[in-house]
Amino acid sequence: MPAGPPARLPPRLLEVRNLVKTYPSRHGGRLPAVDGVSLSVRCGETFGLVGESGSGKSTVGRCVLRLTTADSGTVRFDGQDIAGLSAAGMRRLRSRVQAVFQDPHASLNRRASVAGIIAAPLVAHRIGTRGEREARVRELLDLVQLPGGIADRRPGELSGGQAQRVAIARALAPRPDFIVLDEAVSALDVSVRAQILNLLTGLQRDLGLTCLFISHDLAVVRYMAQEVGVMYRGRIVEMARREDLFAAPRHPYTRLLLDAVLAADPVTARSRVSRTRPDEYVRSEPPALGCRFLPRCDVGAGRPRCASEDPPLCLLDTTPVHVSCHYPGVMG
Ligand SMILES: Nc1ncnc2c1ncn2[C@@H]1O[C@H](COP(=O)(O)OP(=O)(O)O)[C@@H](O)[C@H]1O
Ligand SMILES: [Mg+2]
């Protein structure tokens, strides 16, 4: 019998099942941005969703946040299908689930003060009195390691790192259980990125947060996540605990991403993949037959099965690793 996930793993807080989201394509028809994604995020853990630009990561995040509606599939948060929530249930979800995006300056109201920005979700959810909110803002600034004096500043006066700390403080304000971080450190300089990653891991540990951490950068995901899903063209092609994934990547695409991580230091590493332009693969129709990774695969070339059968995401025998490849672990 294949070994399932060990029983000691924490329970699931978020469960995504068979999520599909399509967009109109340039040639009429519709292209799948997300094509049947299932994943779950365990309480107090970070799930890292990684893959090159256009693979569908943000679309998964937007469906989880209900910023967009999926064509089909379900998102269950704390056991409840978020599509079926009442208006009151939706308001509650909006305070329990928060987000931090890539460009901190773009996501902050330029005319508001830092204090006003951080207090905004508290005002929106009618949490606390004015005095309590002011105290909470001071506490949050401290939590994200910003000086209290910054409270009266405007976003335009902040550095990228400071602005991202403000965005994190705002996300933490209503004491969420779950945070979606979509390329939250990708716009930052390497040294600032390392500081923000350290801040995030500390906050996660101290506050017991559960996170969906989305990044094109496998090095950053390796640093942050306990469980990793590798996305390619709208699908998860490999999903495993961090140790298993990095010790023995089974899918050729995971190996491609891993090879591209040049330096060993997870915080300062820059990956080559982030600089390649995979658009020609992503913007076209997926092949009607066979594996969608085949055009780039060094293992499948010349193997008839790869050209004729689309490999499903399956649990690999005797491991807790899911992989969608007919020849998992085979080197090209
Ligand atoms: N609002 C949209 N309208 C049309 N196409 C979209 C939209 N959002 C995303 N897409 C397409 O869906 C695919 C996945 O996008 P996205 O989820 O942003 O990927 P990632 O975050 O991995 O870069 C891409 O091909 C993208 O062009
Ligand atoms: Mg994205």
mmCIF file of N, CA, C and O and ligand atoms in Angstrom, residues 23-24 31-34 51-60 62 182-183 214 231 282-283, ligand 1:
data_model
loop_
_atom_site.group_PDB
_atom_site.id
_atom_site.type_symbol
_atom_site.label_atom_id
_atom_site.label_comp_id
_atom_site.label_asym_id
_atom_site.label_seq_id
_atom_site.Cartn_x
_atom_site.Cartn_y
_atom_site.Cartn_z
ATOM 1 N N TYR A 23 -10.117 31.776 -19.616
ATOM 2 C CA TYR A 23 -10.277 33.146 -20.110
ATOM 3 C C TYR A 23 -10.455 33.078 -21.625
ATOM 4 O O TYR A 23 -9.953 32.156 -22.265
ATOM 5 N N PRO A 24 -11.129 34.087 -22.195
ATOM 6 C CA PRO A 24 -11.264 34.103 -23.658
ATOM 7 C C PRO A 24 -9.883 34.169 -24.297
ATOM 8 O O PRO A 24 -9.004 34.885 -23.804
ATOM 9 N N LEU A 31 -9.108 29.737 -23.180
ATOM 10 C CA LEU A 31 -7.886 29.065 -22.753
ATOM 11 C C LEU A 31 -7.930 28.841 -21.246
ATOM 12 O O LEU A 31 -8.300 29.745 -20.500
ATOM 13 N N PRO A 32 -7.556 27.645 -20.801
ATOM 14 C CA PRO A 32 -7.538 27.428 -19.350
ATOM 15 C C PRO A 32 -6.319 28.091 -18.702
ATOM 16 O O PRO A 32 -5.187 27.809 -19.078
ATOM 17 N N ALA A 33 -6.565 28.987 -17.736
ATOM 18 C CA ALA A 33 -5.463 29.554 -16.943
ATOM 19 C C ALA A 33 -5.146 28.598 -15.805
ATOM 20 O O ALA A 33 -4.001 28.420 -15.414
ATOM 21 N N VAL A 34 -6.207 27.984 -15.278
ATOM 22 C CA VAL A 34 -6.077 26.946 -14.248
ATOM 23 C C VAL A 34 -6.917 25.771 -14.725
ATOM 24 O O VAL A 34 -8.070 25.938 -15.075
ATOM 25 N N GLY A 51 6.169 28.188 -10.193
ATOM 26 C CA GLY A 51 6.081 27.906 -11.626
ATOM 27 C C GLY A 51 6.374 29.197 -12.351
ATOM 28 O O GLY A 51 6.269 30.277 -11.764
ATOM 29 N N GLU A 52 6.723 29.096 -13.634
ATOM 30 C CA GLU A 52 7.102 30.311 -14.342
ATOM 31 C C GLU A 52 5.889 31.197 -14.593
ATOM 32 O O GLU A 52 4.752 30.765 -14.406
ATOM 33 N N SER A 53 6.157 32.401 -15.030
ATOM 34 C CA SER A 53 5.117 33.385 -15.291
ATOM 35 C C SER A 53 4.089 32.820 -16.284
ATOM 36 O O SER A 53 4.450 32.198 -17.271
ATOM 37 N N GLY A 54 2.817 33.002 -15.988
ATOM 38 C CA GLY A 54 1.760 32.538 -16.873
ATOM 39 C C GLY A 54 1.275 31.136 -16.578
ATOM 40 O O GLY A 54 0.371 30.621 -17.243
ATOM 41 N N SER A 55 1.841 30.477 -15.560
ATOM 42 C CA SER A 55 1.445 29.089 -15.297
ATOM 43 C C SER A 55 0.113 28.988 -14.554
ATOM 44 O O SER A 55 -0.443 27.892 -14.439
ATOM 45 N N GLY A 56 -0.400 30.099 -14.050
ATOM 46 C CA GLY A 56 -1.729 30.073 -13.428
ATOM 47 C C GLY A 56 -1.730 30.257 -11.923
ATOM 48 O O GLY A 56 -2.779 30.155 -11.277
ATOM 49 N N LYS A 57 -0.578 30.564 -11.346
ATOM 50 C CA LYS A 57 -0.458 30.681 -9.884
ATOM 51 C C LYS A 57 -1.362 31.779 -9.321
ATOM 52 O O LYS A 57 -2.117 31.546 -8.370
ATOM 53 N N SER A 58 -1.285 32.974 -9.919
ATOM 54 C CA SER A 58 -2.083 34.084 -9.386
ATOM 55 C C SER A 58 -3.572 33.814 -9.537
ATOM 56 O O SER A 58 -4.370 34.220 -8.684
ATOM 57 N N THR A 59 -3.936 33.129 -10.605
ATOM 58 C CA THR A 59 -5.350 32.818 -10.804
ATOM 59 C C THR A 59 -5.850 31.907 -9.683
ATOM 60 O O THR A 59 -6.967 32.097 -9.176
ATOM 61 N N VAL A 60 -5.040 30.947 -9.261
ATOM 62 C CA VAL A 60 -5.406 30.111 -8.111
ATOM 63 C C VAL A 60 -5.605 31.006 -6.881
ATOM 64 O O VAL A 60 -6.623 30.919 -6.173
ATOM 65 N N ARG A 62 -6.290 34.183 -6.745
ATOM 66 C CA ARG A 62 -7.464 35.055 -6.889
ATOM 67 C C ARG A 62 -8.760 34.292 -6.660
ATOM 68 O O ARG A 62 -9.731 34.851 -6.143
ATOM 69 N N ASP A 182 1.215 36.755 -2.848
ATOM 70 C CA ASP A 182 1.435 36.524 -4.275
ATOM 71 C C ASP A 182 2.630 37.346 -4.747
ATOM 72 O O ASP A 182 2.526 38.553 -4.912
ATOM 73 N N GLU A 183 3.760 36.689 -4.972
ATOM 74 C CA GLU A 183 5.008 37.338 -5.382
ATOM 75 C C GLU A 183 5.348 38.484 -4.423
ATOM 76 O O GLU A 183 5.826 39.544 -4.835
ATOM 77 N N ILE A 214 2.901 32.292 -3.098
ATOM 78 C CA ILE A 214 3.015 32.145 -4.545
ATOM 79 C C ILE A 214 4.268 32.850 -5.025
ATOM 80 O O ILE A 214 4.498 34.012 -4.679
ATOM 81 N N MET A 231 3.619 24.319 -10.581
ATOM 82 C CA MET A 231 2.596 24.491 -11.624
ATOM 83 C C MET A 231 3.224 24.655 -12.994
ATOM 84 O O MET A 231 4.227 25.343 -13.156
ATOM 85 N N VAL A 282 2.954 29.168 -23.138
ATOM 86 C CA VAL A 282 1.813 29.381 -22.261
ATOM 87 C C VAL A 282 0.600 29.940 -23.002
ATOM 88 O O VAL A 282 -0.530 29.585 -22.727
ATOM 89 N N ARG A 283 0.854 30.837 -23.978
ATOM 90 C CA ARG A 283 -0.257 31.530 -24.622
ATOM 91 C C ARG A 283 -0.952 30.702 -25.690
ATOM 92 O O ARG A 283 -1.948 31.106 -26.245
HETATM 93 N N1 LIG B 1 -7.925 38.607 -16.491
HETATM 94 C C1 LIG B 1 -7.378 37.826 -17.429
HETATM 95 N N2 LIG B 1 -7.829 37.821 -18.707
HETATM 96 C C2 LIG B 1 -7.288 37.024 -19.652
HETATM 97 N N3 LIG B 1 -6.282 36.160 -19.417
HETATM 98 C C3 LIG B 1 -5.798 36.108 -18.184
HETATM 99 C C4 LIG B 1 -6.305 36.924 -17.114
HETATM 100 N N4 LIG B 1 -5.618 36.638 -15.976
HETATM 101 C C5 LIG B 1 -4.722 35.695 -16.314
HETATM 102 N N5 LIG B 1 -4.829 35.375 -17.626
HETATM 103 C C6 LIG B 1 -4.025 34.364 -18.324
HETATM 104 O O1 LIG B 1 -4.038 33.189 -17.543
HETATM 105 C C7 LIG B 1 -2.769 32.571 -17.523
HETATM 106 C C8 LIG B 1 -2.289 32.417 -16.109
HETATM 107 O O2 LIG B 1 -2.067 33.702 -15.540
HETATM 108 P P1 LIG B 1 -1.614 33.917 -14.053
HETATM 109 O O3 LIG B 1 -2.534 33.188 -13.145
HETATM 110 O O4 LIG B 1 -1.464 35.379 -13.829
HETATM 111 O O5 LIG B 1 -0.197 33.196 -14.028
HETATM 112 P P2 LIG B 1 1.055 33.400 -13.041
HETATM 113 O O6 LIG B 1 0.579 34.077 -11.805
HETATM 114 O O7 LIG B 1 1.570 32.017 -12.823
HETATM 115 O O8 LIG B 1 2.040 34.239 -13.799
HETATM 116 C C9 LIG B 1 -1.860 33.436 -18.389
HETATM 117 O O9 LIG B 1 -1.793 32.880 -19.681
HETATM 118 C C10 LIG B 1 -2.567 34.761 -18.413
HETATM 119 O O10 LIG B 1 -2.280 35.458 -19.614
#
